[in-house]
JSON list of C-alpha atoms in Angstrom, two decimals:
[
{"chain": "A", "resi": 1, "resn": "UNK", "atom": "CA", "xyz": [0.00, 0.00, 0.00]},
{"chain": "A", "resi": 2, "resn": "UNK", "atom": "CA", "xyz": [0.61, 3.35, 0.10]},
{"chain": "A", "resi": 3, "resn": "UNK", "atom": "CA", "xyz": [2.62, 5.73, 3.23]},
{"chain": "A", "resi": 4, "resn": "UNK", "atom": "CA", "xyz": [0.45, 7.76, 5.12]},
{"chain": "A", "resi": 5, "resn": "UNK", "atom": "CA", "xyz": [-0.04, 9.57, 8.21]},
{"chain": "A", "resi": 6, "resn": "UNK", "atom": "CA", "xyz": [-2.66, 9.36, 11.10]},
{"chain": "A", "resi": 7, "resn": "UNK", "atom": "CA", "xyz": [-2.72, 12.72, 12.04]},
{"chain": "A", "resi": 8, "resn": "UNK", "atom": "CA", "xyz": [-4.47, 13.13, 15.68]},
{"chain": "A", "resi": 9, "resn": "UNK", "atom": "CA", "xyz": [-4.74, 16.79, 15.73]},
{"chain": "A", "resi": 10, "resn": "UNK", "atom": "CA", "xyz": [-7.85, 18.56, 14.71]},
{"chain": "A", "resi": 11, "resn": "UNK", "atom": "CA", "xyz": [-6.63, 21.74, 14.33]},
{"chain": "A", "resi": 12, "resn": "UNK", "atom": "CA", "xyz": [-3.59, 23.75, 13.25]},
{"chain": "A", "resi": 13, "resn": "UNK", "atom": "CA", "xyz": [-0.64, 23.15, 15.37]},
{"chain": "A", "resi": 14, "resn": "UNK", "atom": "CA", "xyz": [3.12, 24.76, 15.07]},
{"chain": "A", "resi": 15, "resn": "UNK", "atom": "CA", "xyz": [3.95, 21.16, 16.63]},
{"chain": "A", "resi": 16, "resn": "UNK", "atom": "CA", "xyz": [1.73, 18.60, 15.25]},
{"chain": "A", "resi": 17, "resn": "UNK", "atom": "CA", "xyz": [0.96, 14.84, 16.73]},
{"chain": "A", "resi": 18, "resn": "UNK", "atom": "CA", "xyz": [1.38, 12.67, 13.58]},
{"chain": "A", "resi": 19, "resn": "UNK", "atom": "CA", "xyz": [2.13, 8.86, 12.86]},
{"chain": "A", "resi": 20, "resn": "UNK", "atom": "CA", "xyz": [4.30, 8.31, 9.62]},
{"chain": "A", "resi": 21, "resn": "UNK", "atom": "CA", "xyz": [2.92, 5.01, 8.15]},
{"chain": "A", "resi": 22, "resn": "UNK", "atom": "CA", "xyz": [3.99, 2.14, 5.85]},
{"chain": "A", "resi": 23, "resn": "UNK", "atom": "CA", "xyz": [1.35, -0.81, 5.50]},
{"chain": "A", "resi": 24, "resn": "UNK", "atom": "CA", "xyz": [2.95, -4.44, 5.56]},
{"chain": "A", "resi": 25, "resn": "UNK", "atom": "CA", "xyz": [1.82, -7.71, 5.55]},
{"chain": "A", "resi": 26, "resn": "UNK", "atom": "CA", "xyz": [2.89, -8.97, 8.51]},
{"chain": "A", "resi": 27, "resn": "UNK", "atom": "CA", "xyz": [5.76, -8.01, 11.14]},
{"chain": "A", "resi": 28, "resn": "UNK", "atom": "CA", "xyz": [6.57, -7.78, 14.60]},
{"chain": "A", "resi": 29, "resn": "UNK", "atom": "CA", "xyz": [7.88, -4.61, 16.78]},
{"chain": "A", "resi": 30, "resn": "UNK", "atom": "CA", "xyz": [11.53, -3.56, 16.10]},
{"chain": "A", "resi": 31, "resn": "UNK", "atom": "CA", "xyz": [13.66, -1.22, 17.81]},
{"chain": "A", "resi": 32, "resn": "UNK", "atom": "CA", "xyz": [11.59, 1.69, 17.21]},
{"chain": "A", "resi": 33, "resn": "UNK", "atom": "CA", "xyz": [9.37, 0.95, 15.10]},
{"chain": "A", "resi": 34, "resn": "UNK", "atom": "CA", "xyz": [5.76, -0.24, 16.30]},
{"chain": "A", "resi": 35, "resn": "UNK", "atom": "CA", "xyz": [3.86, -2.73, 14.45]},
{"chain": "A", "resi": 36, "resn": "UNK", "atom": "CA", "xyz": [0.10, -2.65, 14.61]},
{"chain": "A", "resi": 37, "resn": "UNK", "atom": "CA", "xyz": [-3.15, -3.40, 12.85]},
{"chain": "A", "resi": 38, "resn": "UNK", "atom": "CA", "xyz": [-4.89, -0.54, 12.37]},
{"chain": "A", "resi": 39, "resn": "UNK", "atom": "CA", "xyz": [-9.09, -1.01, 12.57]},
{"chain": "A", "resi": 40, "resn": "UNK", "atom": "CA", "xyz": [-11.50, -1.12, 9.98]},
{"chain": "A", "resi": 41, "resn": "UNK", "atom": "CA", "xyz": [-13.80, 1.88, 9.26]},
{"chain": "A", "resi": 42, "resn": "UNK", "atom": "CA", "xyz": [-15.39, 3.65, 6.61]},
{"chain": "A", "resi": 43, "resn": "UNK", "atom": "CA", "xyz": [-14.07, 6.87, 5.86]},
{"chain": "A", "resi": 44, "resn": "UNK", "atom": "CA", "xyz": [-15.14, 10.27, 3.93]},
{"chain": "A", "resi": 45, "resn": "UNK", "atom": "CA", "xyz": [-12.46, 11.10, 1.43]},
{"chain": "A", "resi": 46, "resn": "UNK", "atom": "CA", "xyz": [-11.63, 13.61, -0.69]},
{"chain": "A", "resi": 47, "resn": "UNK", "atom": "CA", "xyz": [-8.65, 13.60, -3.61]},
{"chain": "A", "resi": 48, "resn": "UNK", "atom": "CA", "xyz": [-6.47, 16.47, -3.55]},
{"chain": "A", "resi": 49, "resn": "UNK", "atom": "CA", "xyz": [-4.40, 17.13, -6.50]},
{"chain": "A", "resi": 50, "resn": "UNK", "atom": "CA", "xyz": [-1.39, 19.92, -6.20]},
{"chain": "A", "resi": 51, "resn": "UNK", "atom": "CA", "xyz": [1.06, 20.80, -4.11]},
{"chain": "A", "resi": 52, "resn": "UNK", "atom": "CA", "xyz": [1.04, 19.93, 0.02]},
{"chain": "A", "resi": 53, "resn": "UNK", "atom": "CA", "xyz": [1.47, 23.34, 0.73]},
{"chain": "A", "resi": 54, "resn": "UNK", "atom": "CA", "xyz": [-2.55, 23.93, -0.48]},
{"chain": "A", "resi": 55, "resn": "UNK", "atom": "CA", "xyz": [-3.33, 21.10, 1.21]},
{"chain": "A", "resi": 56, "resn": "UNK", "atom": "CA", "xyz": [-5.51, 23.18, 4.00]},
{"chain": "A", "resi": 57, "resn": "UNK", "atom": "CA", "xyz": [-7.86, 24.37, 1.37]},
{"chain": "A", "resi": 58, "resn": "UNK", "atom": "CA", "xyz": [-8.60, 20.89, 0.53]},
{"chain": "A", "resi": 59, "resn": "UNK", "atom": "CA", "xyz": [-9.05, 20.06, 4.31]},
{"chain": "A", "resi": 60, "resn": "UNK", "atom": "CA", "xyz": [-11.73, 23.20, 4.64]},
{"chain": "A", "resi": 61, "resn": "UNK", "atom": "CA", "xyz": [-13.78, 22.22, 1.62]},
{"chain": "A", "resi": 62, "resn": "UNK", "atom": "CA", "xyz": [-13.74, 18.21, 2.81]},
{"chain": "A", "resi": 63, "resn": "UNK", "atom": "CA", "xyz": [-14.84, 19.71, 6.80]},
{"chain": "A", "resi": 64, "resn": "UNK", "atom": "CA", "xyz": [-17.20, 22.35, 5.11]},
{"chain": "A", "resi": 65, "resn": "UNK", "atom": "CA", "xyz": [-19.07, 19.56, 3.11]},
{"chain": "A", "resi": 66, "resn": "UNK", "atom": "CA", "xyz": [-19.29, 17.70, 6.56]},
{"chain": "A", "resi": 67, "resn": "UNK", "atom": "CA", "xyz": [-20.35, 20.12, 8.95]},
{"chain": "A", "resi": 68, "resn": "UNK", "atom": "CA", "xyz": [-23.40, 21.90, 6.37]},
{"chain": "A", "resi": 69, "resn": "UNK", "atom": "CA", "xyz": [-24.53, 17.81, 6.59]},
{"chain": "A", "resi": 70, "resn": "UNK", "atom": "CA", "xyz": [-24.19, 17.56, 10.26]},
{"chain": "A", "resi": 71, "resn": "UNK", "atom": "CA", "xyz": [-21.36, 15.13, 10.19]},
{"chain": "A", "resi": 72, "resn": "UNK", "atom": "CA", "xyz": [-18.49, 15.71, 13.28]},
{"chain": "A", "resi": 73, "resn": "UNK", "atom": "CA", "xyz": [-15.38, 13.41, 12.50]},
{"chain": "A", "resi": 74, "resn": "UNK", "atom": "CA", "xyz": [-12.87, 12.26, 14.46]},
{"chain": "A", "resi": 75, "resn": "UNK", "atom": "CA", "xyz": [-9.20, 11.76, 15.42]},
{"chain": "A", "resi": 76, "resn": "UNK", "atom": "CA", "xyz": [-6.72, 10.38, 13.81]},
{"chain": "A", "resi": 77, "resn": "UNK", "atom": "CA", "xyz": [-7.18, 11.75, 10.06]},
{"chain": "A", "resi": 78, "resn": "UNK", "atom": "CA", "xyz": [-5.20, 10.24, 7.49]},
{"chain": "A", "resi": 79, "resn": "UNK", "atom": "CA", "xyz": [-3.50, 11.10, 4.50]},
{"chain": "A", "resi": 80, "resn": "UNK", "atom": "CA", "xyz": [-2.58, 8.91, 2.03]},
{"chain": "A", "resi": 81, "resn": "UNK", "atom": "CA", "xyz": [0.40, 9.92, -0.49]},
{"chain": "A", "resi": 82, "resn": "UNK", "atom": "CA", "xyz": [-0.81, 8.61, -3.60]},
{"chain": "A", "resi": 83, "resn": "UNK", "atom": "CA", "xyz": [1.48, 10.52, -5.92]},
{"chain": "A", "resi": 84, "resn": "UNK", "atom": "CA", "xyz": [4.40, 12.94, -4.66]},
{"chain": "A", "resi": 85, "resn": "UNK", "atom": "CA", "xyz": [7.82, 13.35, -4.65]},
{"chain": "A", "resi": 86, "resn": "UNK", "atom": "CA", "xyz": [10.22, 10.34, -5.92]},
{"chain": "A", "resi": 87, "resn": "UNK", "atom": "CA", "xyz": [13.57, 9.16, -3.87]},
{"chain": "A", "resi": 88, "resn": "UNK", "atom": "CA", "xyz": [15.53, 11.04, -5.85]},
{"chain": "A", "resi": 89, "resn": "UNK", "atom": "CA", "xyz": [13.66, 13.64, -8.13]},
{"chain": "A", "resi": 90, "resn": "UNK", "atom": "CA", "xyz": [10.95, 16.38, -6.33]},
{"chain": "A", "resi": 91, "resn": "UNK", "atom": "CA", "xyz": [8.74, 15.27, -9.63]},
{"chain": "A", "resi": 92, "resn": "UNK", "atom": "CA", "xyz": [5.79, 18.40, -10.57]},
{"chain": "A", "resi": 93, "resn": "UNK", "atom": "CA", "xyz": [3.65, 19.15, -7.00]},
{"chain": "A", "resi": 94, "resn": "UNK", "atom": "CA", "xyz": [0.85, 20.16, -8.98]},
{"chain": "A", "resi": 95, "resn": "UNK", "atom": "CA", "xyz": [0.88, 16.56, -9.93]},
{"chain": "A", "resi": 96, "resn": "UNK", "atom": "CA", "xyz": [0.78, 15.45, -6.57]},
{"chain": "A", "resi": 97, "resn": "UNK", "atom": "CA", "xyz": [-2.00, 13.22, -5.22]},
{"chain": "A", "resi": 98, "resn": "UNK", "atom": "CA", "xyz": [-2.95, 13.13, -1.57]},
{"chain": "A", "resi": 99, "resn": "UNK", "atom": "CA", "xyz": [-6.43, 11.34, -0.52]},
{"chain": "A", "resi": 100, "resn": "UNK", "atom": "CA", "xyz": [-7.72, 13.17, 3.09]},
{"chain": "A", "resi": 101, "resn": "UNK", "atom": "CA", "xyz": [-9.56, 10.84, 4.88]},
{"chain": "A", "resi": 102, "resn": "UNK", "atom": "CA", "xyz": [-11.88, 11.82, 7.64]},
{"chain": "A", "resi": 103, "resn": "UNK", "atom": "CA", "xyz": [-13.71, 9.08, 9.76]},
{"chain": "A", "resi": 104, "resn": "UNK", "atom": "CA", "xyz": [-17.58, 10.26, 11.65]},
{"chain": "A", "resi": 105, "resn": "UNK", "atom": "CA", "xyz": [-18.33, 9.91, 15.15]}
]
């Protein structure tokens, strides 16, 4: 699959509480790095396409559509990297693809 985070802030923060994640099959805890199964839920989603500096007017529109529906979500978001920057080449961030995913309460 694809990295993502599980964000578990709601709001802007200069320091923000974030999990980088990388799904694998199977695997145990190492070192530092904690293994876990995350749970199953159904999520509202929205595709952003551009760079990951716009990404908070992406986030607005996704929380807008939500709260004029009466929908509160919860912590931890995610975001999913479908397209961005290679290992070695930055690659165009208007072409980048991020999928925000918001679960409801």
């Amino acid at each position: 699959g694809k990295p993502f985070l599980l964000i578990h802030d709601c709001d802007y923060k200069e320091t923000a509480d974030f999990e980088a994640c990388m799904p694998i099959r199977r695997g145990n805890d190492k070192e530092s790095v904690a293994v876990r199964e995350l749970p199953s839920r159904t999520y509202f989603t929205l595709l952003h396409q551009g760079p990951y500096t716009h990404l908070g007017r992406s986030y607005a529109k996704l929380m807008s559509h939500l709260r004029s529906n009466g929908v509160t979500f919860e912590v931890p978001i995610r975001e999913v990297y479908l397209k961005g920057p290679g290992m070695i080449f930055q690659g165009n961030p208007k072409k980048y693809l991020t999928e925000i995913q918001m679960t409801a309460k």
